[in-house]
Coordinates of C-alpha atoms and ligand atoms in Angstrom, one line a residue:
M254 CA 19.1 10.2 11.3
F255 CA 17.2 13.5 11.9
Y256 CA 14.1 13.0 14.0
I257 CA 10.9 15.1 13.5
Y258 CA 8.4 14.8 16.3
N259 CA 6.6 18.2 16.2
H260 CA 6.3 21.5 14.3
D261 CA 9.5 22.9 15.7
D262 CA 11.5 19.9 14.5
L263 CA 9.7 20.2 11.1
S264 CA 10.5 23.9 10.8
A265 CA 14.2 23.2 11.6
W266 CA 14.3 20.5 8.9
H267 CA 12.6 22.8 6.3
Q268 CA 15.1 25.5 7.1
A269 CA 18.1 23.3 6.7
K270 CA 16.7 21.5 3.6
K271 CA 18.7 22.0 0.4
E272 CA 18.5 18.6 -1.3
R273 CA 15.8 16.7 -3.2
W274 CA 13.9 14.6 -0.6
A275 CA 11.8 11.5 -1.0
L276 CA 9.2 10.5 1.5
V277 CA 8.3 6.9 2.3
P278 CA 5.1 6.9 4.3
T279 CA 4.5 3.9 6.5
M280 CA 2.6 2.7 9.6
G281 CA 5.8 1.1 11.1
N282 CA 6.4 -2.5 12.0
L283 CA 8.9 -2.3 9.2
H284 CA 9.9 -5.3 7.2
A285 CA 12.0 -5.9 4.0
G286 CA 9.2 -4.5 1.8
H287 CA 9.4 -1.2 3.5
L288 CA 13.2 -1.2 3.4
S289 CA 13.1 -1.9 -0.3
L290 CA 10.9 1.3 -0.7
V291 CA 13.6 3.3 1.1
R292 CA 16.3 1.8 -1.2
Y293 CA 14.1 2.6 -4.2
A294 CA 13.7 6.2 -2.9
Q295 CA 17.4 6.5 -2.5
Q296 CA 17.8 6.1 -6.2
L297 CA 15.3 8.9 -6.9
A298 CA 16.3 11.6 -4.5
D299 CA 19.3 12.8 -2.5
K300 CA 17.8 12.1 0.9
V301 CA 15.0 9.9 2.2
M302 CA 12.6 10.6 5.0
V303 CA 10.4 7.8 6.4
S304 CA 7.2 8.6 8.3
I305 CA 5.7 6.2 10.8
F306 CA 2.1 7.0 11.8
V307 CA -0.6 4.5 12.4
N308 CA -3.4 6.5 10.8
P309 CA -6.7 6.0 12.7
T310 CA -8.9 7.4 9.9
Q311 CA -8.1 4.5 7.5
F312 CA -9.2 1.8 10.0
G313 CA -12.8 0.7 10.1
A314 CA -14.6 0.4 13.5
N315 CA -14.1 -3.3 13.7
E316 CA -10.5 -3.3 12.4
D317 CA -7.2 -3.7 14.1
F318 CA -6.2 -0.1 14.8
A319 CA -5.6 -0.8 18.6
D320 CA -3.8 -4.0 17.9
Y321 CA -1.7 -2.9 15.0
P322 CA 1.9 -3.8 15.8
R323 CA 3.9 -0.9 17.0
T324 CA 7.7 -1.7 17.1
L325 CA 9.4 1.6 17.1
A326 CA 12.8 0.6 18.5
A327 CA 13.2 -2.2 15.9
D328 CA 12.0 0.1 13.2
E329 CA 14.6 2.7 14.1
A330 CA 17.4 0.2 14.0
L331 CA 16.3 -1.0 10.5
L332 CA 16.1 2.6 9.2
R333 CA 19.6 3.3 10.5
E334 CA 20.9 0.2 8.8
V335 CA 19.3 1.1 5.4
G336 CA 20.6 4.7 5.7
A337 CA 17.3 6.7 6.0
D338 CA 18.2 10.3 6.6
A339 CA 15.1 11.4 8.5
L340 CA 12.3 9.8 10.5
F341 CA 9.0 11.6 10.9
L342 CA 7.1 10.5 14.0
P343 CA 4.1 12.7 14.4
D344 CA 1.5 12.3 17.0
E345 CA -2.2 12.3 16.2
K346 CA -2.6 16.0 17.1
M347 CA 0.1 17.0 14.6
I348 CA -1.6 15.2 11.8
Y349 CA -5.2 16.0 12.8
P350 CA -5.0 19.3 14.8
F351 CA -8.8 19.4 15.3
G352 CA -9.1 15.7 16.0
T353 CA -10.2 12.9 13.7
S354 CA -13.9 13.4 14.2
A355 CA -13.7 17.2 13.3
C356 CA -11.2 17.0 10.5
C357 CA -11.6 18.1 6.9
G358 CA -11.9 15.1 4.6
V359 CA -10.5 14.0 1.3
T360 CA -13.0 11.9 -0.5
A361 CA -11.9 9.2 -2.9
P362 CA -14.1 9.1 -6.0
A363 CA -16.7 6.3 -5.6
A364 CA -15.9 4.7 -9.0
F365 CA -12.4 3.8 -7.8
A366 CA -12.9 3.7 -4.1
N367 CA -15.9 1.4 -3.9
I368 CA -14.3 -1.4 -5.8
L369 CA -11.7 -4.0 -4.7
C370 CA -10.6 -3.2 -1.1
G371 CA -12.8 -0.2 -0.9
A372 CA -15.9 -2.3 -1.3
H373 CA -14.9 -4.3 1.8
R374 CA -13.4 -1.5 3.8
P375 CA -15.9 1.5 3.6
G376 CA -14.1 4.8 4.1
H377 CA -10.6 3.2 4.1
F378 CA -9.3 5.0 1.0
D379 CA -10.7 8.4 2.3
G380 CA -8.6 7.9 5.3
V381 CA -5.5 6.9 3.3
L382 CA -5.9 9.9 1.0
N383 CA -6.6 12.2 4.0
V384 CA -3.4 11.2 5.8
V385 CA -1.2 11.1 2.7
T386 CA -2.4 14.6 1.6
R387 CA -1.6 15.9 5.1
L388 CA 1.9 14.3 5.0
F389 CA 2.5 15.9 1.6
H390 CA 1.4 19.3 2.9
L391 CA 3.6 19.1 6.0
I392 CA 6.8 17.7 4.4
R393 CA 6.4 19.0 0.8
P394 CA 8.7 16.2 -0.5
E395 CA 9.9 16.3 -4.2
V396 CA 9.3 12.5 -4.4
A397 CA 7.2 9.9 -2.7
V398 CA 7.3 6.1 -3.0
F399 CA 4.6 3.6 -2.4
G400 CA 4.4 -0.2 -2.8
E401 CA 2.9 -2.0 -5.7
K402 CA 1.5 -4.6 -3.1
D403 CA -1.2 -2.0 -2.3
Y404 CA -1.9 -1.4 -5.9
Q405 CA -5.3 0.3 -5.6
Q406 CA -3.8 2.5 -2.8
Q407 CA -0.9 3.8 -4.9
W408 CA -3.3 4.3 -7.9
L409 CA -5.6 6.4 -5.8
I410 CA -2.8 8.4 -4.2
K411 CA -1.5 9.3 -7.7
Y412 CA -5.0 10.2 -8.8
C413 CA -5.6 12.4 -5.7
A414 CA -2.2 14.1 -6.0
A415 CA -2.9 15.0 -9.7
D416 CA -6.5 16.1 -8.9
L417 CA -5.4 18.3 -6.0
H418 CA -2.4 19.8 -7.9
Q419 CA 0.2 18.4 -5.6
Q420 CA 3.6 19.1 -7.0
L421 CA 5.6 15.9 -6.5
D422 CA 6.7 12.8 -8.3
I423 CA 5.0 9.6 -7.0
H424 CA 6.7 6.3 -7.7
T425 CA 5.7 2.7 -7.2
A426 CA 8.2 0.1 -6.0
P427 CA 7.8 -3.7 -6.7
T428 CA 6.3 -6.1 -4.1
V429 CA 8.8 -7.9 -1.9
R430 CA 7.9 -11.5 -1.1
A431 CA 8.9 -14.2 1.3
A432 CA 10.7 -17.2 -0.2
D433 CA 7.3 -19.0 -0.6
G434 CA 5.8 -16.1 -2.5
L435 CA 3.7 -14.5 0.2
A436 CA 3.8 -10.7 -0.1
L437 CA 5.5 -9.3 3.1
S438 CA 3.0 -7.5 5.3
S439 CA 2.9 -6.4 8.9
R440 CA -0.3 -8.3 9.2
N441 CA 1.4 -11.6 8.4
A442 CA 2.5 -11.6 12.0
Y443 CA -1.1 -12.3 13.0
L444 CA -1.0 -15.7 11.2
N445 CA -0.3 -18.9 13.3
P446 CA 2.1 -21.4 11.7
E447 CA -0.6 -23.4 9.9
A448 CA -2.3 -20.3 8.5
R449 CA 1.1 -18.9 7.5
R450 CA 1.8 -22.1 5.5
L451 CA -1.6 -21.8 3.8
A452 CA -1.1 -18.1 3.1
S453 CA 1.5 -18.9 0.4
Q454 CA -1.3 -20.5 -1.6
L455 CA -2.6 -17.0 -2.5
Y456 CA 0.4 -16.2 -4.6
A457 CA 0.5 -19.8 -6.0
H458 CA -3.1 -19.3 -7.2
L459 CA -2.3 -15.9 -8.7
Q460 CA 0.5 -17.5 -10.7
R461 CA -1.6 -20.4 -11.8
Q462 CA -4.3 -18.0 -12.9
K463 CA -1.8 -15.9 -14.7
E464 CA -0.7 -18.9 -16.8
A465 CA -4.3 -19.9 -17.5
L466 CA -5.2 -16.3 -18.6
R467 CA -2.1 -16.1 -20.8
N468 CA -3.5 -19.2 -22.5
G469 CA -6.8 -17.6 -23.0
I470 CA -8.6 -19.5 -20.2
Y471 CA -10.7 -17.0 -18.2
D472 CA -12.0 -18.9 -15.2
V473 CA -11.2 -17.1 -12.0
S474 CA -14.0 -18.9 -10.3
S475 CA -12.1 -22.1 -10.2
S476 CA -9.3 -20.4 -8.2
K477 CA -11.9 -18.8 -5.9
N478 CA -13.6 -22.2 -5.2
S479 CA -10.3 -23.9 -4.6
L480 CA -9.0 -21.2 -2.2
E481 CA -12.4 -21.3 -0.3
Y482 CA -12.1 -25.0 -0.1
Q483 CA -8.6 -24.6 1.5
G484 CA -10.0 -22.4 4.2
F485 CA -9.7 -18.8 2.8
K486 CA -12.7 -16.4 2.8
L487 CA -12.4 -14.5 -0.4
D488 CA -13.2 -10.8 -0.6
Y489 CA -12.4 -10.7 -4.3
L490 CA -10.4 -12.2 -7.1
E491 CA -10.7 -10.0 -10.1
L492 CA -9.0 -9.2 -13.4
R493 CA -8.8 -5.5 -13.9
R494 CA -6.8 -2.9 -15.9
S495 CA -3.7 -1.6 -14.3
S496 CA -4.2 1.8 -15.9
N497 CA -7.7 2.6 -14.7
L498 CA -8.8 -0.3 -12.5
R499 CA -11.7 -1.2 -14.8
L500 CA -12.9 -4.8 -14.9
I501 CA -11.6 -6.7 -18.0
E502 CA -14.4 -8.7 -19.7
V503 CA -13.7 -12.0 -21.5
D504 CA -13.7 -10.4 -24.9
E505 CA -11.2 -7.7 -23.9
L506 CA -8.6 -10.2 -22.4
E507 CA -6.4 -10.5 -25.4
E508 CA -6.2 -6.8 -26.1
A509 CA -5.5 -6.0 -22.4
L510 CA -2.8 -8.6 -22.2
Q511 CA -1.2 -7.3 -25.4
A512 CA -1.3 -3.8 -24.1
G513 CA 0.3 -4.9 -20.8
D514 CA -2.7 -3.5 -19.0
A515 CA -4.1 -6.5 -17.1
R516 CA -3.7 -7.3 -13.4
L517 CA -5.1 -9.9 -11.1
F518 CA -6.2 -8.6 -7.7
I519 CA -6.9 -10.7 -4.7
A520 CA -8.0 -10.2 -1.1
A521 CA -8.7 -13.1 1.2
R522 CA -9.1 -13.6 4.9
L523 CA -7.6 -16.4 7.0
G524 CA -9.3 -16.2 10.3
H525 CA -9.2 -12.5 11.3
T526 CA -6.2 -11.8 9.1
R527 CA -6.9 -10.1 5.7
L528 CA -4.3 -10.6 3.0
I529 CA -4.1 -8.8 -0.3
D530 CA -1.9 -9.3 -3.3
N531 CA -1.9 -8.5 -7.1
L532 CA 0.0 -9.6 -10.1
E533 CA 0.6 -7.9 -13.4
L534 CA -0.2 -10.1 -16.4
T535 CA 2.0 -10.0 -19.4
K536 CA 1.7 -11.9 -22.7
Ligands
AMP808 P1 2.2 0.1 5.5 O1 3.2 0.4 6.6 O2 1.6 -1.3 5.5 O3 1.1 1.2 5.4 O4 3.0 0.2 4.2 C1 3.8 1.3 3.9 C2 4.2 1.2 2.4 O5 5.0 0.0 2.3 C3 3.1 1.2 1.4 O6 3.4 2.0 0.3 C4 3.0 -0.3 1.1 O7 2.4 -0.5 -0.2 C5 4.5 -0.7 1.1 N1 4.6 -2.1 1.3 C6 4.0 -2.9 2.2 N2 4.3 -4.2 2.0 C7 5.2 -4.2 1.0 C8 5.9 -5.2 0.3 N3 5.8 -6.5 0.6 N4 6.6 -4.9 -0.8 C9 6.8 -3.6 -1.2 N5 6.1 -2.6 -0.6 C10 5.4 -2.9 0.5

């Protein structure tokens, strides 16, 4: 595995580069979800680079930037096992040469950034788009792969890349789940055993809602109430279009389902841990 820590390493890599490369950006603390992205990327390109960078600009002031799990040795072992070809480990100065408080920004359009997670994490998607744009500029990969688990994120990244004329193919890989359905996430490690058991209810509710909606019953508030009763604090549970993230009204449900353009989005907090998930609805 080729290591890139700085601009000299990056130049050496660019000079040697002949093949088609895919980039899988991550914040580390790798789990089977991340590794599935690497395997997915291996189908799309000759070689795969993974980046690990805990990006400060996408964390809010009261969020877990300082505590975010950093497990580099374990991550490296997993990446060797899965056969990643390069690992990009920039420091903050390499990504933000003038510092995060004096950096140029990338602003996510409000119509898409102030809904779903963006409504509860102001500035979050600006930070995501800023770092991803910088990674694309530095690496210039032919392909990049993101996870469907963070659906709004991958949607905005594709939108931003198209809007800023970035020349690469961006793909979305399916969500990897634990046996009980909980979407794998680095933040699951924050859950105590009781909260971890409860967390699986999120996916169970999405599935129940999916069945109800397929049968024409549009009543997301019953799931909301029941999850709140179980101890979740819900940020949102919403039915939106996969294609443009617009809310689906009751009278559009059938058409959206038929078109394969309906998706349930959920974000809920258990204690201090925020969990998100989404499920495509099909007829
Ligand atoms: P993160 O390290 O959390 O920023 O995630 C890096 C990439 O892995 C993002 O594209 C995520 O959407 C993706 N990812 C995280 N969890 C999963 C999962 N359970 N299944 C598939 N992809 C995931």
